[in-house]
């Protein structure tokens, strides 16, 4: 049995965004059965949790003897089980894995940084200058991505784990119109997020928020 | 034959740091033969290069019908060919792949962001505030990494592709004492970088800088 761990509560801005939904989405696409166990923000700081996830984060994936963390690694692991999220063709398969890294190591870092800066440092006097610099970097990456995707339905051949992760990365820009208003990226993002498996993943995460906020 | 693409010239601060050395390191560890082709910073903006690397970056890896970019994906691809850079044991193998993602999607992003900020925005009035915030984020990640590595020689079992990439990520902090002065991370980093294959990779990159600076 596959088990994934998620939070039992998060603040409003994080609802539907915590990275366990990326793993749920992959499992739903592949039709694999799984159970969800939830943990609290108090528990994530314990040594017991650190033995599963050294950076005190979510999600964790368990399957027999294997305990795995990092949503990107987990999605890749699920995808490698068959040919639903990665092509059976060895070249297309490796290229899609390349795009997994592209999503997470080239496109996501400046976006995640901007999100973190917004949450933590919105009131600092250096906030506006840093955000402008970040926007320049993000828009540069988006322009290259749009240039590549122009005329393509998916990143490599059919919908793959790479599209799943790229769309998850782009979602973090939903408060801007940088993706939505782009004639290539907007429709691409819509194609990804209209998949039933994506909706089930988000609904699953929302339904599991049955805990309460940590004490202050 | 394996071909990798690298730059024929970079400015001083980037010498020995361009990511093709990560790929060279992996190939040297595995004893695989490869040839290097170099491109210029003018060429990286051409449509021809974009058809190989949509983000106009280095390195690119070619092997028969496969063209692959993203140094993380390439290192993983090389490692998956055998059991030198990834354990033959399936559980340890997946866990090391998990740590590849950890190095590139959890530890590296704030570090790479700090490096980019230093290079591009050192003279801005918001620079100091943003850098302090970045240092807080990086030190948090380093503390969790040190806590995990304490008592371990390598991330998972024997030296693996995960250590190769984690050490490459940590190198970007060489201008600080955050890694060097840490009683766990300092020696870990030293163990990684004392490998002959690492030295060959850096020497190879340096020897291939035979081009000249782009016109302004």
Short mmCIF file of C-alpha atoms in Angstrom, two decimals:
data_model
loop_
_atom_site.label_atom_id
_atom_site.label_comp_id
_atom_site.label_asym_id
_atom_site.label_seq_id
_atom_site.Cartn_x
_atom_site.Cartn_y
_atom_site.Cartn_z
CA UNK A 1 0.00 0.00 0.00
CA UNK A 2 1.23 3.49 -0.87
CA UNK A 3 1.03 6.04 1.94
CA UNK A 4 1.54 9.76 1.53
CA UNK A 5 1.85 12.28 4.34
CA UNK A 6 0.23 15.71 4.20
CA UNK A 7 -0.57 18.53 6.66
CA UNK A 8 -3.76 18.47 8.71
CA UNK A 9 -3.95 22.28 8.59
CA UNK A 10 -2.34 25.18 6.73
CA UNK A 11 -3.07 28.93 6.64
CA UNK A 12 -5.47 30.17 3.94
CA UNK A 13 -2.90 31.23 1.35
CA UNK A 14 -1.38 27.72 1.32
CA UNK A 15 -4.63 25.79 0.92
CA UNK A 16 -4.56 23.86 -2.36
CA UNK A 17 -0.87 24.76 -2.81
CA UNK A 18 1.00 22.37 -0.45
CA UNK A 19 3.18 20.09 -2.55
CA UNK A 20 1.52 16.82 -1.58
CA UNK A 21 -1.12 17.66 -4.25
CA UNK A 22 1.58 17.15 -6.91
CA UNK A 23 2.03 13.59 -5.66
CA UNK A 24 -1.74 12.99 -5.36
CA UNK A 25 -2.12 14.26 -8.94
CA UNK A 26 0.48 11.76 -10.22
CA UNK A 27 -1.15 8.90 -8.32
CA UNK A 28 -4.60 9.85 -9.64
CA UNK A 29 -3.29 10.03 -13.23
CA UNK A 30 -1.87 6.52 -12.85
CA UNK A 31 -4.94 5.13 -11.07
CA UNK A 32 -2.84 3.93 -8.14
CA UNK A 33 -4.50 3.33 -4.76
CA UNK A 34 -3.06 5.26 -1.80
CA UNK A 35 -3.85 6.31 1.72
CA UNK A 36 -3.13 9.70 3.24
CA UNK A 37 -1.83 10.25 6.76
CA UNK A 38 -1.77 13.78 8.11
CA UNK A 39 0.67 15.44 10.47
CA UNK A 40 0.57 18.77 12.31
CA UNK A 41 3.02 21.68 12.15
CA UNK A 42 4.06 20.81 15.69
CA UNK A 43 4.87 17.24 14.69
CA UNK A 44 6.96 18.31 11.67
CA UNK A 45 9.65 19.63 14.05
CA UNK A 46 10.08 16.36 15.97
CA UNK A 47 13.05 14.01 15.57
CA UNK A 48 10.61 11.30 14.52
CA UNK A 49 9.51 13.42 11.53
CA UNK A 50 13.06 14.50 10.73
CA UNK A 51 13.99 10.83 10.37
CA UNK A 52 11.50 10.72 7.48
CA UNK A 53 12.01 14.27 6.15
CA UNK A 54 15.29 15.97 7.17
CA UNK A 55 14.09 19.45 6.08
CA UNK A 56 10.84 19.25 8.15
CA UNK A 57 8.68 19.45 5.05
CA UNK A 58 5.75 17.74 3.35
CA UNK A 59 5.14 15.38 1.51
CA UNK A 60 6.64 11.99 2.36
CA UNK A 61 5.88 8.85 0.38
CA UNK A 62 6.03 5.32 1.77
CA UNK A 63 5.79 2.10 -0.20
CA UNK A 64 7.04 -1.12 1.40
CA UNK A 65 10.69 -0.55 2.42
CA UNK A 66 10.96 2.74 0.55
CA UNK A 67 10.56 6.10 2.28
CA UNK A 68 10.95 8.99 -0.16
CA UNK A 69 10.73 12.77 0.12
CA UNK A 70 10.91 15.68 -2.37
CA UNK A 71 7.71 15.94 -4.42
CA UNK A 72 9.71 16.03 -7.68
CA UNK A 73 11.47 12.76 -6.84
CA UNK A 74 8.21 11.15 -5.76
CA UNK A 75 6.38 12.18 -8.93
CA UNK A 76 9.29 10.87 -11.02
CA UNK A 77 9.26 7.61 -9.03
CA UNK A 78 5.52 7.13 -9.62
CA UNK A 79 5.90 8.03 -13.30
CA UNK A 80 8.73 5.53 -13.78
CA UNK A 81 6.46 2.65 -12.72
CA UNK A 82 4.82 2.60 -16.16
CA UNK A 83 4.18 4.51 -19.36
CA UNK A 84 1.23 6.72 -18.34
CA UNK A 85 3.27 9.70 -17.09
CA UNK A 86 6.46 8.91 -19.01
CA UNK A 87 6.57 7.67 -22.60
CA UNK A 88 7.51 4.04 -23.28
CA UNK A 89 9.94 5.38 -25.90
CA UNK A 90 13.36 5.61 -24.19
CA UNK A 91 14.40 8.91 -25.83
CA UNK A 92 11.10 10.71 -25.12
CA UNK A 93 11.19 9.24 -21.60
CA UNK A 94 14.60 10.74 -20.84
CA UNK A 95 13.66 14.07 -22.43
CA UNK A 96 10.55 14.31 -20.26
CA UNK A 97 12.71 13.59 -17.21
CA UNK A 98 14.93 16.43 -18.42
CA UNK A 99 11.91 18.72 -18.40
CA UNK A 100 11.10 17.62 -14.85
CA UNK A 101 14.45 19.08 -13.83
CA UNK A 102 13.81 22.13 -15.98
CA UNK A 103 10.52 22.79 -14.21
CA UNK A 104 12.05 22.38 -10.76
CA UNK A 105 15.58 23.73 -11.14
CA UNK A 106 15.25 26.39 -13.87
CA UNK A 107 11.64 27.68 -13.87
CA UNK A 108 10.55 27.19 -10.26
CA UNK A 109 13.41 28.69 -8.18
CA UNK A 110 12.82 32.39 -8.96
CA UNK A 111 9.04 31.88 -8.69
CA UNK A 112 9.23 30.09 -5.33
CA UNK A 113 11.62 32.77 -4.12
CA UNK A 114 9.16 35.50 -5.09
CA UNK A 115 6.33 33.71 -3.29
CA UNK A 116 8.46 33.30 -0.15
CA UNK A 117 9.57 36.95 -0.27
CA UNK A 118 5.94 38.07 -0.57
CA UNK A 119 4.86 35.98 2.41
CA UNK A 120 7.74 36.87 4.70
CA UNK A 121 9.07 40.29 3.76
CA UNK A 122 6.21 42.30 2.29
CA UNK A 123 6.72 45.10 4.84
CA UNK A 124 10.49 45.53 4.44
CA UNK A 125 11.84 48.65 2.73
CA UNK A 126 13.87 46.52 0.29
CA UNK A 127 10.81 44.52 -0.77
CA UNK A 128 9.85 46.46 -3.90
CA UNK A 129 13.36 46.57 -5.38
CA UNK A 130 13.93 42.87 -4.80
CA UNK A 131 10.54 41.97 -6.28
CA UNK A 132 11.20 43.95 -9.45
CA UNK A 133 14.50 42.11 -9.93
CA UNK A 134 12.73 38.81 -9.34
CA UNK A 135 10.03 39.64 -11.87
CA UNK A 136 12.70 40.28 -14.53
CA UNK A 137 14.23 36.87 -13.90
CA UNK A 138 10.87 35.06 -13.91
CA UNK A 139 9.64 36.76 -17.09
CA UNK A 140 12.86 35.80 -18.85
CA UNK A 141 12.31 32.14 -17.99
CA UNK A 142 8.63 32.31 -18.99
CA UNK A 143 9.53 33.86 -22.36
CA UNK A 144 11.92 31.00 -23.13
CA UNK A 145 9.32 28.46 -22.05
CA UNK A 146 6.60 30.08 -24.20
CA UNK A 147 8.96 30.16 -27.17
CA UNK A 148 9.54 26.43 -26.81
CA UNK A 149 5.87 25.53 -26.21
CA UNK A 150 4.61 27.59 -29.16
CA UNK A 151 2.98 25.07 -31.51
CA UNK A 152 3.30 22.19 -29.04
CA UNK A 153 0.47 20.70 -26.99
CA UNK A 154 2.72 19.26 -24.29
CA UNK A 155 6.43 19.53 -23.36
CA UNK A 156 7.40 16.16 -24.91
CA UNK A 157 4.89 14.12 -26.95
CA UNK A 158 1.83 13.25 -24.81
CA UNK A 159 0.98 14.72 -21.38
CA UNK A 160 3.69 13.61 -18.96
CA UNK A 161 5.06 14.03 -15.45
CA UNK A 162 6.97 17.04 -16.82
CA UNK A 163 3.72 18.85 -17.70
CA UNK A 164 2.26 17.94 -14.32
CA UNK A 165 5.20 19.56 -12.56
CA UNK A 166 5.55 22.53 -14.93
CA UNK A 167 1.85 23.38 -14.48
CA UNK A 168 2.27 23.05 -10.70
CA UNK A 169 5.17 25.49 -10.86
CA UNK A 170 3.25 28.00 -13.02
CA UNK A 171 0.23 27.90 -10.67
CA UNK A 172 2.32 29.80 -8.13
CA UNK A 173 1.97 32.83 -10.43
CA UNK A 174 -1.84 32.82 -10.25
CA UNK A 175 -1.88 36.18 -8.46
CA UNK A 176 -0.24 37.77 -11.54
CA UNK A 177 -1.40 37.76 -15.18
CA UNK A 178 2.03 36.70 -16.49
CA UNK A 179 0.90 33.18 -17.36
CA UNK A 180 -2.83 33.80 -17.89
CA UNK A 181 -2.35 36.63 -20.40
CA UNK A 182 0.31 34.80 -22.43
CA UNK A 183 -1.11 33.40 -25.67
CA UNK A 184 0.94 30.21 -25.37
CA UNK A 185 1.37 29.66 -21.62
CA UNK A 186 -2.22 30.55 -20.69
CA UNK A 187 -3.85 27.83 -22.84
CA UNK A 188 -1.09 25.34 -21.93
CA UNK A 189 -1.72 25.90 -18.24
CA UNK A 190 -5.50 25.49 -18.81
CA UNK A 191 -4.96 22.19 -20.66
CA UNK A 192 -2.94 20.86 -17.72
CA UNK A 193 -5.29 22.02 -14.98
CA UNK A 194 -8.46 20.81 -16.69
CA UNK A 195 -7.41 17.20 -16.15
CA UNK A 196 -9.79 15.34 -13.78
CA UNK A 197 -6.82 13.91 -11.85
CA UNK A 198 -5.68 17.42 -10.97
CA UNK A 199 -9.10 18.32 -9.59
CA UNK A 200 -9.24 15.13 -7.51
CA UNK A 201 -5.79 15.90 -6.10
CA UNK A 202 -6.78 19.39 -4.96
CA UNK A 203 -10.09 18.18 -3.53
CA UNK A 204 -8.24 15.42 -1.67
CA UNK A 205 -5.83 17.89 -0.12
CA UNK A 206 -8.65 20.25 0.92
CA UNK A 207 -10.67 17.39 2.45
CA UNK A 208 -7.73 16.35 4.63
CA UNK A 209 -7.42 19.71 6.40
CA UNK A 210 -9.24 18.44 9.47
CA UNK A 211 -6.74 19.66 12.09
CA UNK A 212 -6.38 23.05 13.75
CA UNK A 213 -3.85 25.85 13.76
CA UNK A 214 -0.74 25.37 15.94
CA UNK A 215 -0.67 27.28 19.26
CA UNK A 216 1.22 30.58 19.18
CA UNK B 1 29.95 8.61 -28.52
CA UNK B 2 28.85 10.97 -25.79
CA UNK B 3 29.19 14.67 -26.60
CA UNK B 4 28.79 17.48 -24.09
CA UNK B 5 28.59 21.17 -24.92
CA UNK B 6 30.33 23.82 -22.81
CA UNK B 7 31.25 27.51 -23.19
CA UNK B 8 34.47 28.54 -24.94
CA UNK B 9 34.80 31.56 -22.63
CA UNK B 10 33.26 32.88 -19.39
CA UNK B 11 34.13 35.84 -17.15
CA UNK B 12 36.52 35.21 -14.26
CA UNK B 13 33.95 34.66 -11.51
CA UNK B 14 32.32 31.84 -13.51
CA UNK B 15 35.50 29.93 -14.34
CA UNK B 16 35.31 26.46 -12.80
CA UNK B 17 31.67 27.04 -11.87
CA UNK B 18 29.74 26.54 -15.15
CA UNK B 19 27.46 23.54 -14.75
CA UNK B 20 29.02 21.38 -17.45
CA UNK B 21 31.65 20.45 -14.83
CA UNK B 22 28.92 18.58 -12.95
CA UNK B 23 28.35 16.42 -16.01
CA UNK B 24 32.09 15.98 -16.65
CA UNK B 25 32.47 14.92 -12.99
CA UNK B 26 29.78 12.23 -13.39
CA UNK B 27 31.33 10.95 -16.62
CA UNK B 28 34.80 10.85 -15.02
CA UNK B 29 33.47 8.94 -11.98
CA UNK B 30 31.92 6.36 -14.33
CA UNK B 31 34.97 6.15 -16.60
CA UNK B 32 32.86 6.96 -19.69
CA UNK B 33 34.53 8.39 -22.80
CA UNK B 34 33.19 11.73 -24.05
CA UNK B 35 34.08 14.58 -26.33
CA UNK B 36 33.48 18.25 -25.58
CA UNK B 37 32.24 20.80 -28.11
CA UNK B 38 32.31 24.45 -27.14
CA UNK B 39 29.95 27.27 -28.07
CA UNK B 40 30.19 31.01 -27.65
CA UNK B 41 27.84 33.38 -25.78
CA UNK B 42 26.81 34.76 -29.17
CA UNK B 43 25.87 31.32 -30.41
CA UNK B 44 23.79 30.51 -27.31
CA UNK B 45 21.17 33.05 -28.45
CA UNK B 46 20.66 31.51 -31.91
CA UNK B 47 17.59 29.49 -32.91
CA UNK B 48 19.91 26.59 -33.66
CA UNK B 49 21.07 26.52 -30.03
CA UNK B 50 17.54 27.07 -28.69
CA UNK B 51 16.46 23.91 -30.52
CA UNK B 52 18.93 22.06 -28.27
CA UNK B 53 18.53 24.19 -25.11
CA UNK B 54 15.33 26.28 -24.93
CA UNK B 55 16.65 28.43 -22.03
CA UNK B 56 19.90 29.33 -23.86
CA UNK B 57 22.02 27.64 -21.24
CA UNK B 58 24.88 25.16 -20.90
CA UNK B 59 25.38 22.15 -20.77
CA UNK B 60 23.77 19.96 -23.41
CA UNK B 61 24.40 16.21 -23.64
CA UNK B 62 24.15 14.15 -26.83
CA UNK B 63 24.26 10.38 -27.09
CA UNK B 64 22.90 8.74 -30.24
CA UNK B 65 19.30 9.94 -30.72
CA UNK B 66 19.14 11.53 -27.27
CA UNK B 67 19.65 15.25 -26.73
CA UNK B 68 19.33 16.18 -23.06
CA UNK B 69 19.70 19.41 -21.10
CA UNK B 70 19.58 20.32 -17.38
CA UNK B 71 22.77 19.24 -15.59
CA UNK B 72 20.72 17.49 -12.88
CA UNK B 73 18.87 15.37 -15.44
CA UNK B 74 22.08 14.58 -17.30
CA UNK B 75 23.91 13.53 -14.13
CA UNK B 76 20.94 11.34 -13.17
CA UNK B 77 20.87 9.85 -16.67
CA UNK B 78 24.59 8.98 -16.52
CA UNK B 79 24.20 7.59 -13.00
CA UNK B 80 21.28 5.37 -14.03
CA UNK B 81 23.46 3.58 -16.58
CA UNK B 82 25.05 1.50 -13.84
CA UNK B 83 25.73 1.15 -10.13
CA UNK B 84 28.76 3.42 -9.71
CA UNK B 85 26.86 6.65 -8.96
CA UNK B 86 23.61 5.00 -7.83
CA UNK B 87 23.40 1.91 -5.64
CA UNK B 88 22.35 -1.40 -7.19
CA UNK B 89 19.93 -1.76 -4.25
CA UNK B 90 16.54 -0.44 -5.47
CA UNK B 91 15.61 1.30 -2.20
CA UNK B 92 18.97 3.07 -1.77
CA UNK B 93 18.88 3.93 -5.48
CA UNK B 94 15.52 5.70 -5.20
CA UNK B 95 16.56 7.44 -1.98
CA UNK B 96 19.71 8.79 -3.63
CA UNK B 97 17.55 10.07 -6.50
CA UNK B 98 15.40 11.74 -3.85
CA UNK B 99 18.52 13.49 -2.57
CA UNK B 100 19.34 14.66 -6.11
CA UNK B 101 16.06 16.56 -6.06
CA UNK B 102 16.76 17.76 -2.53
CA UNK B 103 20.09 19.20 -3.61
CA UNK B 104 18.60 20.94 -6.65
CA UNK B 105 15.11 21.93 -5.50
CA UNK B 106 15.51 22.50 -1.73
CA UNK B 107 19.16 23.41 -1.04
CA UNK B 108 20.27 25.08 -4.27
CA UNK B 109 17.49 27.62 -5.06
CA UNK B 110 18.20 30.15 -2.29
CA UNK B 111 21.96 29.75 -2.83
CA UNK B 112 21.74 30.27 -6.62
CA UNK B 113 19.45 33.23 -6.02
CA UNK B 114 22.00 34.79 -3.67
CA UNK B 115 24.79 34.29 -6.20
CA UNK B 116 22.68 35.86 -8.97
CA UNK B 117 21.71 38.79 -6.74
CA UNK B 118 25.37 39.39 -5.89
CA UNK B 119 26.40 39.39 -9.53
CA UNK B 120 23.57 41.55 -10.86
CA UNK B 121 22.36 43.83 -8.09
CA UNK B 122 25.28 44.51 -5.76
CA UNK B 123 24.92 48.28 -6.18
CA UNK B 124 21.15 48.55 -5.57
CA UNK B 125 19.89 50.14 -2.36
CA UNK B 126 17.76 47.07 -1.56
CA UNK B 127 20.73 44.71 -1.92
CA UNK B 128 21.71 44.42 1.75
CA UNK B 129 18.19 43.76 3.03
CA UNK B 130 17.49 41.12 0.43
CA UNK B 131 20.84 39.41 1.07
CA UNK B 132 20.21 39.20 4.82
CA UNK B 133 16.84 37.55 4.17
CA UNK B 134 18.49 35.14 1.75
CA UNK B 135 21.19 34.25 4.27
CA UNK B 136 18.51 33.32 6.82
CA UNK B 137 16.87 30.94 4.34
CA UNK B 138 20.17 29.36 3.27
CA UNK B 139 21.42 28.86 6.82
CA UNK B 140 18.14 27.16 7.73
CA UNK B 141 18.58 24.66 4.90
CA UNK B 142 22.25 24.10 5.79
CA UNK B 143 21.36 23.43 9.42
CA UNK B 144 18.87 20.74 8.43
CA UNK B 145 21.40 19.22 6.03
CA UNK B 146 24.14 19.19 8.70
CA UNK B 147 21.75 17.61 11.19
CA UNK B 148 21.04 14.80 8.72
CA UNK B 149 24.69 14.30 7.68
CA UNK B 150 25.98 14.21 11.25
CA UNK B 151 27.50 10.72 11.70
CA UNK B 152 27.11 9.84 8.00
CA UNK B 153 29.92 9.72 5.46
CA UNK B 154 27.63 10.20 2.43
CA UNK B 155 23.96 11.10 1.89
CA UNK B 156 22.86 7.50 1.19
CA UNK B 157 25.27 4.56 1.64
CA UNK B 158 28.31 5.00 -0.64
CA UNK B 159 29.27 8.15 -2.58
CA UNK B 160 26.54 8.75 -5.18
CA UNK B 161 25.22 11.19 -7.78
CA UNK B 162 23.41 12.90 -4.89
CA UNK B 163 26.72 13.75 -3.15
CA UNK B 164 28.19 14.91 -6.45
CA UNK B 165 25.31 17.37 -6.90
CA UNK B 166 25.04 18.41 -3.25
CA UNK B 167 28.77 19.23 -3.16
CA UNK B 168 28.39 21.18 -6.40
CA UNK B 169 25.58 23.18 -4.82
CA UNK B 170 27.56 23.87 -1.64
CA UNK B 171 30.59 25.07 -3.65
CA UNK B 172 28.60 28.15 -4.58
CA UNK B 173 29.03 29.26 -0.95
CA UNK B 174 32.84 29.22 -1.12
CA UNK B 175 33.01 33.00 -0.65
CA UNK B 176 31.40 32.55 2.81
CA UNK B 177 32.50 30.40 5.76
CA UNK B 178 29.02 28.89 6.23
CA UNK B 179 30.03 25.48 4.88
CA UNK B 180 33.77 25.56 5.63
CA UNK B 181 33.34 26.40 9.32
CA UNK B 182 30.60 23.84 9.93
CA UNK B 183 31.95 20.76 11.74
CA UNK B 184 29.79 18.42 9.66
CA UNK B 185 29.37 20.17 6.30
CA UNK B 186 33.01 21.31 6.02
CA UNK B 187 34.52 17.80 6.18
CA UNK B 188 31.68 16.40 4.01
CA UNK B 189 32.39 18.97 1.33
CA UNK B 190 36.11 18.17 1.54
CA UNK B 191 35.46 14.44 1.10
CA UNK B 192 33.43 15.14 -2.05
CA UNK B 193 35.85 17.60 -3.62
CA UNK B 194 38.96 15.51 -2.97
CA UNK B 195 37.79 12.93 -5.49
CA UNK B 196 40.12 12.71 -8.53
CA UNK B 197 37.13 12.77 -10.91
CA UNK B 198 36.12 16.19 -9.55
CA UNK B 199 39.56 17.60 -10.19
CA UNK B 200 39.63 16.20 -13.73
CA UNK B 201 36.23 17.78 -14.41
CA UNK B 202 37.35 21.23 -13.31
CA UNK B 203 40.63 20.97 -15.20
CA UNK B 204 38.71 19.88 -18.31
CA UNK B 205 36.42 22.88 -18.10
CA UNK B 206 39.33 25.28 -17.61
CA UNK B 207 41.27 23.80 -20.53
CA UNK B 208 38.30 24.30 -22.87
CA UNK B 209 38.14 28.07 -22.36
CA UNK B 210 39.95 28.76 -25.61
CA UNK B 211 37.52 31.38 -27.01
CA UNK B 212 37.33 35.09 -26.40
CA UNK B 213 34.88 37.48 -24.75
CA UNK B 214 31.77 38.45 -26.76
CA UNK B 215 31.80 41.94 -28.37
CA UNK B 216 29.98 44.64 -26.36
#
